[in-house]
Short mmCIF file of C-alpha atoms in Angstrom, two decimals:
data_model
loop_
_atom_site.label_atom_id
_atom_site.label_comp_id
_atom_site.label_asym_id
_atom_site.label_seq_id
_atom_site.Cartn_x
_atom_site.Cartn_y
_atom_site.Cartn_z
CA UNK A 1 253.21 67.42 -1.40
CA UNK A 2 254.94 65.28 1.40
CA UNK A 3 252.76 66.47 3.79
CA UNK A 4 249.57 64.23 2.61
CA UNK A 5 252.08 61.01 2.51
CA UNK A 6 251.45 60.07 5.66
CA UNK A 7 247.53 59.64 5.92
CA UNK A 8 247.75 58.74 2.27
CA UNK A 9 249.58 55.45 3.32
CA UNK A 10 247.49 55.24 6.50
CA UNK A 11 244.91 54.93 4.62
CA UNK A 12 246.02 52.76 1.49
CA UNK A 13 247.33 50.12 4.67
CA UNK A 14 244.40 49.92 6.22
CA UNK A 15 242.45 49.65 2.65
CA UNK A 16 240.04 52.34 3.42
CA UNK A 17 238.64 51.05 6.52
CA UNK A 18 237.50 53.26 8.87
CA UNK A 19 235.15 52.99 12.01
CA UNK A 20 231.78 54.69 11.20
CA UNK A 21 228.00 54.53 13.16
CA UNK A 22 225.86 52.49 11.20
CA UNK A 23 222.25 54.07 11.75
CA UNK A 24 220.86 51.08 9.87
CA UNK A 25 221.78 49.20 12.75
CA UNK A 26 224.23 46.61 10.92
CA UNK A 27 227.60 46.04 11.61
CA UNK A 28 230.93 44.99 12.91
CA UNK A 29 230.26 45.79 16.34
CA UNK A 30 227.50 46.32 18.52
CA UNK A 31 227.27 48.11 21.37
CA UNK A 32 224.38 47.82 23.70
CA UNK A 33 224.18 50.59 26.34
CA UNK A 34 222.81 48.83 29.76
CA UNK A 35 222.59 45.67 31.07
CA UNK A 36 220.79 45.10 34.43
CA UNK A 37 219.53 43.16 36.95
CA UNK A 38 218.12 45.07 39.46
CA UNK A 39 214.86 45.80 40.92
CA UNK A 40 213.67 42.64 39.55
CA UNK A 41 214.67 43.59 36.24
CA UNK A 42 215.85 40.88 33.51
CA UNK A 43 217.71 42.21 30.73
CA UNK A 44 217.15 39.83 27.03
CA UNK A 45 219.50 40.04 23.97
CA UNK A 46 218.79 38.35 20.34
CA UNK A 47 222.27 38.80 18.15
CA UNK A 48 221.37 38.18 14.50
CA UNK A 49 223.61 36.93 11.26
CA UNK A 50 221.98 38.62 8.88
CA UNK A 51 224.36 37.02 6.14
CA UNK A 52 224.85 33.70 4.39
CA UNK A 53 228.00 33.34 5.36
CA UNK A 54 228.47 31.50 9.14
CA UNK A 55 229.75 33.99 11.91
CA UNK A 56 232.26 33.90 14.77
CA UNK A 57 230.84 36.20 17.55
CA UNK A 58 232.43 37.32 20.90
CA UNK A 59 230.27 38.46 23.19
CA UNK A 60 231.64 40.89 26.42
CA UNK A 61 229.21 41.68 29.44
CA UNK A 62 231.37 44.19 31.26
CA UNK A 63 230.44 45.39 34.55
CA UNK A 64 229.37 48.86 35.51
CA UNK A 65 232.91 50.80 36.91
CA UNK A 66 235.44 49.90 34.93
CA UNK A 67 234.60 47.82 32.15
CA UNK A 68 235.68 44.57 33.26
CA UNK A 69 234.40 41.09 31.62
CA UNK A 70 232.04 39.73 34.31
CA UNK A 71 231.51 36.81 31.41
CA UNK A 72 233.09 36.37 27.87
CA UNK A 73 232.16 33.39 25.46
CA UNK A 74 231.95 33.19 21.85
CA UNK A 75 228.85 31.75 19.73
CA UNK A 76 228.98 30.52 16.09
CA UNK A 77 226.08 32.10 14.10
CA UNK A 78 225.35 29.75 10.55
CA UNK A 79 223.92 31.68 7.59
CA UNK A 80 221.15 33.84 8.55
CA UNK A 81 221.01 32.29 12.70
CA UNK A 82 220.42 33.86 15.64
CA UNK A 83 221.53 33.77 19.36
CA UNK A 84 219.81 35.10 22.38
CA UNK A 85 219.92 34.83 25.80
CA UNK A 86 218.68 36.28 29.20
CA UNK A 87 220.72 37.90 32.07
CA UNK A 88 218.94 37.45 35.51
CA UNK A 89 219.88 37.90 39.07
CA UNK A 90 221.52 34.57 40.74
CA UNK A 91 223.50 34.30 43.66
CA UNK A 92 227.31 33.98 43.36
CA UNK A 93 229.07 30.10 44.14
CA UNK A 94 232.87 31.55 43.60
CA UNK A 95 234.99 30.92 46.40
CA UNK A 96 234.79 33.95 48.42
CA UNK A 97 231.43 35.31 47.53
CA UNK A 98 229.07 32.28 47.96
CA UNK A 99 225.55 33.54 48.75
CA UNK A 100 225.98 37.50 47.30
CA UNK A 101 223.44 38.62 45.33
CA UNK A 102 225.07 38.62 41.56
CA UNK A 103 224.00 37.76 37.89
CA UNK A 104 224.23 34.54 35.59
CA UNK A 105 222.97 34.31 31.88
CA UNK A 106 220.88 31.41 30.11
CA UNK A 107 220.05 30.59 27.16
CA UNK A 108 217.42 27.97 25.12
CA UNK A 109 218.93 28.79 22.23
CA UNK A 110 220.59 25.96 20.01
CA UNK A 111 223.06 27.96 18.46
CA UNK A 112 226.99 26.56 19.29
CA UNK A 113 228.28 28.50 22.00
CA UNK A 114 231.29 26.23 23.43
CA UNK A 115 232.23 25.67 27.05
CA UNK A 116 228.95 27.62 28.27
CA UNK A 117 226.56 26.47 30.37
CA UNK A 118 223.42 27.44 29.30
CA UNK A 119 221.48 26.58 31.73
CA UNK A 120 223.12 28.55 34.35
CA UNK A 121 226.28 30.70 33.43
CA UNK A 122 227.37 32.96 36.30
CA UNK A 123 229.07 35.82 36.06
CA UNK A 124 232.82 35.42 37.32
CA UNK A 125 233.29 38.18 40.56
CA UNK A 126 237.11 37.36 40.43
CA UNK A 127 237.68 40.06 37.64
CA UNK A 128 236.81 42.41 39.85
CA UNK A 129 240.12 43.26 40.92
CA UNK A 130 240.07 46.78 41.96
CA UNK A 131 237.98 49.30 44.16
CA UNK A 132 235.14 47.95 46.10
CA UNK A 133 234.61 43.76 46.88
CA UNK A 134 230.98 44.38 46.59
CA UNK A 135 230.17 42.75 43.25
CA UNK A 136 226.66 44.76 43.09
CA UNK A 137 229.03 46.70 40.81
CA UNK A 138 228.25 43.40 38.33
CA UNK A 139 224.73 43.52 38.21
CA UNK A 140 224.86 46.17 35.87
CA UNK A 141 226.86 47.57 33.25
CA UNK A 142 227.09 47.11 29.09
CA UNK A 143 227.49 44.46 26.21
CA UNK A 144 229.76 44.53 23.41
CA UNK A 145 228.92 42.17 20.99
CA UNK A 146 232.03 41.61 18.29
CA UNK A 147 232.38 39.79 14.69
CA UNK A 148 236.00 38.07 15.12
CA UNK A 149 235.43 36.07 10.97
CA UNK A 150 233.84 33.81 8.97
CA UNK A 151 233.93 29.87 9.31
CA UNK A 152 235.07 28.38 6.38
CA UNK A 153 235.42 24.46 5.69
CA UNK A 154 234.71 22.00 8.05
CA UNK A 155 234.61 24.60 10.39
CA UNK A 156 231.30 26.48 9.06
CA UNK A 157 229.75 23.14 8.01
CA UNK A 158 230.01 22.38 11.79
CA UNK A 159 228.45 25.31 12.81
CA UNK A 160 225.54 25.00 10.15
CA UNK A 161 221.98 24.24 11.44
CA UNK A 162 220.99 20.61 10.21
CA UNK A 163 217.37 19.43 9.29
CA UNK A 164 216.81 19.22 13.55
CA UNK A 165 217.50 22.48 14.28
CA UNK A 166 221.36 22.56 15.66
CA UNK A 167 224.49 22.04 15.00
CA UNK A 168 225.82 19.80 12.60
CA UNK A 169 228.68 19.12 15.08
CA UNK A 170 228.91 21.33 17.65
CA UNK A 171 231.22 19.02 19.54
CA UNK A 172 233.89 19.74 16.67
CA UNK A 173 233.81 23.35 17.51
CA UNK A 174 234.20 22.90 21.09
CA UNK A 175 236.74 20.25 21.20
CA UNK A 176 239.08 22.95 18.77
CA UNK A 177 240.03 24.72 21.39
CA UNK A 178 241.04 21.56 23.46
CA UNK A 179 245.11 21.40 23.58
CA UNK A 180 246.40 20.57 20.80
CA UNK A 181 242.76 21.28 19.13
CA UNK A 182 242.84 23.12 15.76
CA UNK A 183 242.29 26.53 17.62
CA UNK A 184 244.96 25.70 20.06
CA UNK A 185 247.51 27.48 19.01
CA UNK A 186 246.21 29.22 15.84
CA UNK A 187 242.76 30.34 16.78
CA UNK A 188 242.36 31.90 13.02
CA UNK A 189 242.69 28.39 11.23
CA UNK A 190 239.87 27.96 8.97
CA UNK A 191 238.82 31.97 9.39
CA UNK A 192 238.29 33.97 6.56
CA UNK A 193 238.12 37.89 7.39
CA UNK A 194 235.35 39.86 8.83
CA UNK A 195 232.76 41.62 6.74
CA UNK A 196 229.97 42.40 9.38
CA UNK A 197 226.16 41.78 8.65
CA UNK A 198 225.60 41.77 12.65
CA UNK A 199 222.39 43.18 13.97
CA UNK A 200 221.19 42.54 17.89
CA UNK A 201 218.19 43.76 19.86
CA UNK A 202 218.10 44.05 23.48
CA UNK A 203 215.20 44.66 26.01
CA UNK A 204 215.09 45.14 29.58
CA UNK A 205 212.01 43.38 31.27
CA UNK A 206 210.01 44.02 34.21
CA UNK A 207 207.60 41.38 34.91
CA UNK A 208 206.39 42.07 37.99
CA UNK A 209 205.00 45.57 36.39
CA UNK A 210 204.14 44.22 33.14
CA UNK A 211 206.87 46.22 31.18
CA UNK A 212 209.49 46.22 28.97
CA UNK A 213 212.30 48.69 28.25
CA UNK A 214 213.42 48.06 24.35
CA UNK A 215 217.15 49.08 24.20
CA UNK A 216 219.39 51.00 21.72
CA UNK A 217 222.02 48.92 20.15
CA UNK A 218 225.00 51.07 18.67
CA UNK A 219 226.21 49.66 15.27
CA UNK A 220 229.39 50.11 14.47
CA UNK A 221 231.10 48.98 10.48
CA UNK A 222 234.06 49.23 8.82
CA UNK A 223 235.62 48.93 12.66
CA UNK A 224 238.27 46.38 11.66
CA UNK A 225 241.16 46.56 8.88
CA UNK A 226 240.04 44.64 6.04
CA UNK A 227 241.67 41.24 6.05
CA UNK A 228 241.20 41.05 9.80
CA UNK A 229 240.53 37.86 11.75
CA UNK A 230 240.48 38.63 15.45
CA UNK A 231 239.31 35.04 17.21
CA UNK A 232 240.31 34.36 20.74
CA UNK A 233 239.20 31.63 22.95
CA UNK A 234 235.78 31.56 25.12
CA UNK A 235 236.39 33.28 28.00
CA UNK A 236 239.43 35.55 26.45
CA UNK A 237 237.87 39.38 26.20
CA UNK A 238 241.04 40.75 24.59
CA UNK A 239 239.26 40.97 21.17
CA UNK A 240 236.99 44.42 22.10
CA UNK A 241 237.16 47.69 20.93
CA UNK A 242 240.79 48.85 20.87
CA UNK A 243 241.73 46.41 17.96
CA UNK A 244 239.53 48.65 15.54
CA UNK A 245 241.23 50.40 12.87
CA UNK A 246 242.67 53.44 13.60
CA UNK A 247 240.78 55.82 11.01
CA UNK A 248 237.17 56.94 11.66
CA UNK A 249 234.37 58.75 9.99
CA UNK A 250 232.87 60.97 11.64
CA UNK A 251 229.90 63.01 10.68
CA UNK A 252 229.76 66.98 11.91
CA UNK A 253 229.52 70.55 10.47
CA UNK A 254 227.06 68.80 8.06
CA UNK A 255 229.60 66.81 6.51
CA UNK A 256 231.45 64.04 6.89
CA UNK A 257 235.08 63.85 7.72
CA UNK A 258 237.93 61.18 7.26
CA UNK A 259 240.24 61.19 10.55
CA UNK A 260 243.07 59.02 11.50
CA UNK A 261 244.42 58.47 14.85
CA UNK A 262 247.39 57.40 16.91
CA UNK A 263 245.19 54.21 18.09
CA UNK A 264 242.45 52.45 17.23
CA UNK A 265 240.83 52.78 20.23
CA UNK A 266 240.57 56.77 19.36
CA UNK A 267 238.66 56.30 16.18
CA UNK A 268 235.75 54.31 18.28
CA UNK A 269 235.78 57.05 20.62
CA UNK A 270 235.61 59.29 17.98
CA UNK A 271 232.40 58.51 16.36
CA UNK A 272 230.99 58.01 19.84
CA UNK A 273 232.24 61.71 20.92
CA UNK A 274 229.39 64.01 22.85
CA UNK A 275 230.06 67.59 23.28
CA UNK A 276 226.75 68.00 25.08
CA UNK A 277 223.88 65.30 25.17
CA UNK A 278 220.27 65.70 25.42
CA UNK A 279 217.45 63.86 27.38
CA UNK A 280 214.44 64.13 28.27
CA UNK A 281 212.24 63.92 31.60
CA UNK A 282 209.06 63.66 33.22
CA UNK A 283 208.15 63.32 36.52
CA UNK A 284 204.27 64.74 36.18
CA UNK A 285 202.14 63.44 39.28
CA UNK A 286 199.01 63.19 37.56
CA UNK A 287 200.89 59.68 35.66
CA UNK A 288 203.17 59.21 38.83
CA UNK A 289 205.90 59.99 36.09
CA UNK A 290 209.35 58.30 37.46
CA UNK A 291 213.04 59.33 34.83
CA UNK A 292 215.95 57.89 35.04
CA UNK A 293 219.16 58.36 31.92
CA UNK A 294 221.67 56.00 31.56
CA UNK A 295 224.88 57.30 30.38
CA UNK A 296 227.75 54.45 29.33
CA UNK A 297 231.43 55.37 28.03
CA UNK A 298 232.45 52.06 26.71
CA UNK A 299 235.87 53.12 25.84
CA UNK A 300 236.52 54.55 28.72
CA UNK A 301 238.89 52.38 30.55
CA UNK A 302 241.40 52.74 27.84
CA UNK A 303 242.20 56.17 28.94
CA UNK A 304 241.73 55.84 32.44
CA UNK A 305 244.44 53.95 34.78
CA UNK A 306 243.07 52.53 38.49
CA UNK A 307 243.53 52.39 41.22
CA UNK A 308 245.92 56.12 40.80
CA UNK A 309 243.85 58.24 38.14
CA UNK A 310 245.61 58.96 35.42
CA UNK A 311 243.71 60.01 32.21
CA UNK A 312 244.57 59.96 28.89
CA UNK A 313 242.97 62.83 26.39
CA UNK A 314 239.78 62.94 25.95
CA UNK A 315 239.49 62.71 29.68
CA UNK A 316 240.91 65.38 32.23
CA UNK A 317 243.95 65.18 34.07
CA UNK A 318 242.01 65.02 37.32
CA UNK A 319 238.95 62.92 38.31
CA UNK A 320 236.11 65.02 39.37
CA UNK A 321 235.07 65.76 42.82
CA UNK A 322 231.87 64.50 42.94
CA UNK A 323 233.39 61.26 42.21
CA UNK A 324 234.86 60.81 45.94
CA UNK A 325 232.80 57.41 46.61
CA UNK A 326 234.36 56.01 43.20
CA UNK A 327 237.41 57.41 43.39
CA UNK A 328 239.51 54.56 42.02
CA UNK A 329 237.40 54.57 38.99
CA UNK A 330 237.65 58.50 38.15
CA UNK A 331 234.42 60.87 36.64
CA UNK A 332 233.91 63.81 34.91
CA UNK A 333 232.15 66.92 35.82
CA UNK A 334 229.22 68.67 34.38
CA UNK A 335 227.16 71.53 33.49
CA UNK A 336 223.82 70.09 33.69
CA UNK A 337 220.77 72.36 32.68
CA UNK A 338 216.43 71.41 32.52
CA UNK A 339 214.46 73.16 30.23
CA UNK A 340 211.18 72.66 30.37
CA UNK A 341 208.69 72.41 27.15
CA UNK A 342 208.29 76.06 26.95
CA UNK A 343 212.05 76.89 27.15
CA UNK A 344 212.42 77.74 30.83
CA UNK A 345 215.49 76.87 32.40
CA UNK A 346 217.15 76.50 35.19
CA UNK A 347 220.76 75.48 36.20
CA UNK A 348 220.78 72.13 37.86
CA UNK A 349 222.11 70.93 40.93
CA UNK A 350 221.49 69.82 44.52
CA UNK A 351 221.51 66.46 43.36
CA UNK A 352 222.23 63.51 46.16
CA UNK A 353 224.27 62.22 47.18
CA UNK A 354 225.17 65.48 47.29
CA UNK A 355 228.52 66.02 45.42
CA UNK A 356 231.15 68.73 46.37
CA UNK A 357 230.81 71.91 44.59
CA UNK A 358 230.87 73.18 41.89
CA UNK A 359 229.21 70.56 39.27
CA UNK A 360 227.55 67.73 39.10
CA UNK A 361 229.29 64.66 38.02
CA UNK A 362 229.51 61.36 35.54
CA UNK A 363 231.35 58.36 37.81
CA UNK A 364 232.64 55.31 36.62
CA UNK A 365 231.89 53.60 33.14
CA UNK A 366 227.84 53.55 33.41
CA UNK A 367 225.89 56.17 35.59
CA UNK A 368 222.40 57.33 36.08
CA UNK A 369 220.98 60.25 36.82
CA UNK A 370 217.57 60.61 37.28
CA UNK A 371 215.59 63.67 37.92
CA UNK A 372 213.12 63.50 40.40
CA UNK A 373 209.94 66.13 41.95
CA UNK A 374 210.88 67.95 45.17
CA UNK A 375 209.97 66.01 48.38
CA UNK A 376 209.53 63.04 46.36
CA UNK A 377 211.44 61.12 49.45
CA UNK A 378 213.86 58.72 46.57
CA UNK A 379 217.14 57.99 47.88
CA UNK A 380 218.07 55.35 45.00
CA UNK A 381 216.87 55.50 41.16
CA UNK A 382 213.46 54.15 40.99
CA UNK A 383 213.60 52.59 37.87
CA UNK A 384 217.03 50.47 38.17
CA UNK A 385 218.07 51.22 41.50
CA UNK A 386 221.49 51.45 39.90
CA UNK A 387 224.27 51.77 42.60
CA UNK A 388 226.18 54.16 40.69
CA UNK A 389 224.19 57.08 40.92
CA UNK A 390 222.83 60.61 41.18
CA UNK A 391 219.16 61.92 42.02
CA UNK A 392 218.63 65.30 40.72
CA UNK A 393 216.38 67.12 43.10
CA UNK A 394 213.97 69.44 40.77
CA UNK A 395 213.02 73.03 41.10
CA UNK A 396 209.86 73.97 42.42
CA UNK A 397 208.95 77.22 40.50
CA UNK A 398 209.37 77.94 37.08
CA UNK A 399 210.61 74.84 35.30
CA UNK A 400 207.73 72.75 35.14
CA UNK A 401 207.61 68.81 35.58
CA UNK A 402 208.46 67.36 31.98
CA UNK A 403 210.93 68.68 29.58
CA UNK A 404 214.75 68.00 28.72
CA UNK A 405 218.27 68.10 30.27
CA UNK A 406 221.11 69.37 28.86
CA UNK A 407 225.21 68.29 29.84
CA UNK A 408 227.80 69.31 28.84
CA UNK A 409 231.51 68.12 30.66
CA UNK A 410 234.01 70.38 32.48
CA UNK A 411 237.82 70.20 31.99
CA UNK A 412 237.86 67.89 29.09
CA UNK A 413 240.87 68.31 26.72
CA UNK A 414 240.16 67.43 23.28
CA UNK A 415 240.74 63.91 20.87
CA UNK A 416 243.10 64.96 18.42
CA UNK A 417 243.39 63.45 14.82
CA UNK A 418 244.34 64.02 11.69
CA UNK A 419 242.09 65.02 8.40
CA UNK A 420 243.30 62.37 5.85
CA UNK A 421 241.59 64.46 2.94
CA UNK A 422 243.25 67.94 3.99
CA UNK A 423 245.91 67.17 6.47
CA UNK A 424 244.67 69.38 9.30
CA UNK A 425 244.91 68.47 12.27
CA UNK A 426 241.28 67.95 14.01
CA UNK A 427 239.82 68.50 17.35
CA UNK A 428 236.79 65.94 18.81
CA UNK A 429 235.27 67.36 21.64
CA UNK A 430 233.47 66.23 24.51
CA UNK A 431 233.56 62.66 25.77
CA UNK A 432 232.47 59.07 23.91
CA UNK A 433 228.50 58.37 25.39
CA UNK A 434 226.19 56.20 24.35
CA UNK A 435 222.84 56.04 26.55
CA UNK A 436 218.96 55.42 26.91
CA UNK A 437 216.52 57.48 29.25
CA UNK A 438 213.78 55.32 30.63
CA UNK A 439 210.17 56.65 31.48
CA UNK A 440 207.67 54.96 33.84
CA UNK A 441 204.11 56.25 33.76
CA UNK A 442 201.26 54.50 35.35
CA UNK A 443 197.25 55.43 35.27
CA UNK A 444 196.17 56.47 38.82
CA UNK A 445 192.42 56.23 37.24
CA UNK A 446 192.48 52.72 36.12
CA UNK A 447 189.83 50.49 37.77
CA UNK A 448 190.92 48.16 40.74
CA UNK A 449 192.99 45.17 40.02
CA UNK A 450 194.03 46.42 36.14
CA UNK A 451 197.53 47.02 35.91
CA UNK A 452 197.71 50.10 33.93
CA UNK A 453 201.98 50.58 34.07
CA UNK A 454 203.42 51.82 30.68
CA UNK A 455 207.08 51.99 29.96
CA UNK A 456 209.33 54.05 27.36
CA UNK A 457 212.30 54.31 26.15
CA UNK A 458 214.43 56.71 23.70
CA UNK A 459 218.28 57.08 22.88
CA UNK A 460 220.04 59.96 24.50
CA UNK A 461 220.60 62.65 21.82
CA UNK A 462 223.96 64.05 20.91
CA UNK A 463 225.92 67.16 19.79
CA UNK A 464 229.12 67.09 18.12
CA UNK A 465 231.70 69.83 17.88
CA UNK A 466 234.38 69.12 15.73
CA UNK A 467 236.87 71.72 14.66
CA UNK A 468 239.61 71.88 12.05
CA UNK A 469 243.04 74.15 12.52
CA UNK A 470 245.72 74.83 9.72
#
């Protein structure tokens, strides 16, 4: 009998709460997999209230190698608003890296977002405070979008849209967290807890070739234990993922399973967890097919210690090999094999730069891969000409040129819970991935002067291996 006490009372204190994937796209949390802006890329995000109740939202734009906050503001969402904004590329003005290509957002939006510039907000290079000083490393990378309460009082009424079409008093909210401002010293004044209702959609546009890349956004409910008010200032990024509750549910062996953790941090990473993940490609010449998958582990720098790697389980104890470039930031190997659409396959490697034997490997917090024909002459990914990176080079012979790629990582140890239902202890494998794979196809037939460019754009699929011992 005392051996279900514990998770019994884990889960009575956090009043059932526990982080679970949303697939209808609602939540908590969001999570969008890629921001970028290179290649003349522009990346757009709309964040929605889907609720009658009026929203405090932080939003995070974390760079590509380690996860760090390259801009952090909050926006106030009234009943049923929404909030979107563009991230471009813009030279940096911060002391020390005036002139270097780098990103800003803006917005047209109404919506109160205090102390940000919307007509130019740059991304802040100073965060960058380990590894490389080129801040390329900012130009990409991932958003997490977070509920942190509801407005109540004066508060919400501020926040409400009037007859115009903004704020009631926007200027109250802002001047809040002035010193000695209500939010001064107790940011939660006038919160009442989070209940989610958050939706966002996110695109990544390429005007020059007339395309756009839609996005998948990762919804994430229940994250938070109910009563929670999380609200930090604009610019603080503390409030992110590892203040989640630390129970999950997470959906395997056709069934769904109750787990708590040590941390909350491990019950995101736990319904993110990947024992292998699936995408597809297609580099076909008669379309002048160009691939390229973007992989993001946005939990990953709470396991991970820079610049000495040290890793925390899921990770292993040593970073990868193929990783020597990014060192500082550690990476995981792989087993990395394309099948083509009538189930040939072939082991996958050669890719370049070319990594040390014997696997392939995942580096830093976002990394693509891309697959691409032999002698196609790349030397960067086509699409996003990310600069964290690996080029597959593809087999001439039997696997033909479209099909799908399947990882799996080397070395991982596994995230270890507890099943509140049974008491057994469980074992997550693999390592928490989101991702998208991007396709560019364009019609070498169409007449002169028509721009015949088509993008797509799918979710990586995932397998999850979840096992239960006595």
């Amino acid at each position: 009998m005392k051996r279900y006490l514990v998770p019994v009372l884990l889960l009575i204190a956090y009043h059932a709460s526990a982080v679970r994937v949303n697939p209808q796209g609602v939540g908590e949390v969001l999570l969008i997999p890629y921001y970028t802006v290179n290649n003349g890329l522009n990346t757009t995000v709309a964040v929605t209230n889907t609720t009658e109740e009026v929203k405090a939202v932080k939003i995070n734009i974390r760079e590509s190698l380690n996860g760090y906050a390259v801009s952090t503001y909050n926006v106030y969402l009234g009943a049923y608003d929404s909030w979107s904004f563009a991230i471009g590329p813009y030279p940096s003005s911060a002391d020390g890296y005036a002139g270097q290509e780098f990103a800003a957002l803006a917005s047209s939006d109404n919506s109160c977002a205090p102390m940000l510039n919307k007509s130019i907000h740059e991304f802040n290079p100073h965060v960058l405070v380990d590894g490389s000083d080129d801040i390329s490393r900012g130009r990409e990378g991932f958003i997490e979008i977070i509920e942190m309460g509801e407005l109540d009082g004066d508060m919400a009424a501020a926040a409400t849209m009037n007859s115009t079409g903004y704020p009631t008093n926007c200027a109250l909210l802002e001047s809040a967290w002035n010193n000695g401002g209500l939010w001064d010293n107790n940011p939660n004044r006038n919160l009442q807890p989070v209940t989610g209702g958050l939706m966002a959609e996110a695109d990544m546009i390429d005007v020059a070739q007339g395309i756009n890349y839609s996005l998948p956004v990762v919804a994430l409910d229940d994250v938070f234990a109910e009563g929670s008010m999380n609200q930090t200032a604009p610019g603080d990024d503390s409030v992110s993922l590892n203040i989640a509750a630390p129970v999950a549910t997470v959906y395997a062996n056709k069934k769904s399973y109750q787990i708590s953790f040590e941390r909350g941090i491990d019950a995101v990473s736990a319904v993110l967890m990947a024992d292998g993940v699936i995408s597809t490609f297609n580099y076909e010449a008669s379309v002048d097919g160009l691939h390229e998958t973007v992989y993001t582990q946005p939990t990953r720098r709470f396991y991970q210690t820079v610049p000495n790697y040290e890793a925390l389980a899921p990770y292993p104890t040593t970073s990868a090999n193929g990783c020597s470039n990014q060192a500082v930031y550690g990476g995981v190997e792989l087993d990395h094999t394309e099948y083509d659409r009538e189930g040939t396959y072939n082991v996958a490697h050669g890719g370049f730069p070319v990594p040390p034997s014997p696997n392939d490997s995942f580096c830093g917090s976002v990394f693509v891969q891309s697959i691409v024909s032999p002698g196609s002459g790349l030397s960067e990914p086509p699409l996003t000409q990310s600069n964290n990176f690996q080029l597959i080079q593809a087999y001439n012979g039997a696997v033909t040129d479209n099909g799908f790629t399947k990882i799996s990582f080397v070395d991982t140890r596994p995230l270890v819970g507890t099943d509140i239902n049974t008491d057994k202890t469980v074992h997550l494998f693999g390592l928490p991935i989101i991702g998208v794979t991007l396709n560019r196809f364009t019609n070498l037939n169409a007449a002169p002067g028509i721009m015949a460019q088509y993008g797509f754009s799918q979710p990586i699929k995932k397998k999850i291996r979840l096992i239960e011992f006595d």
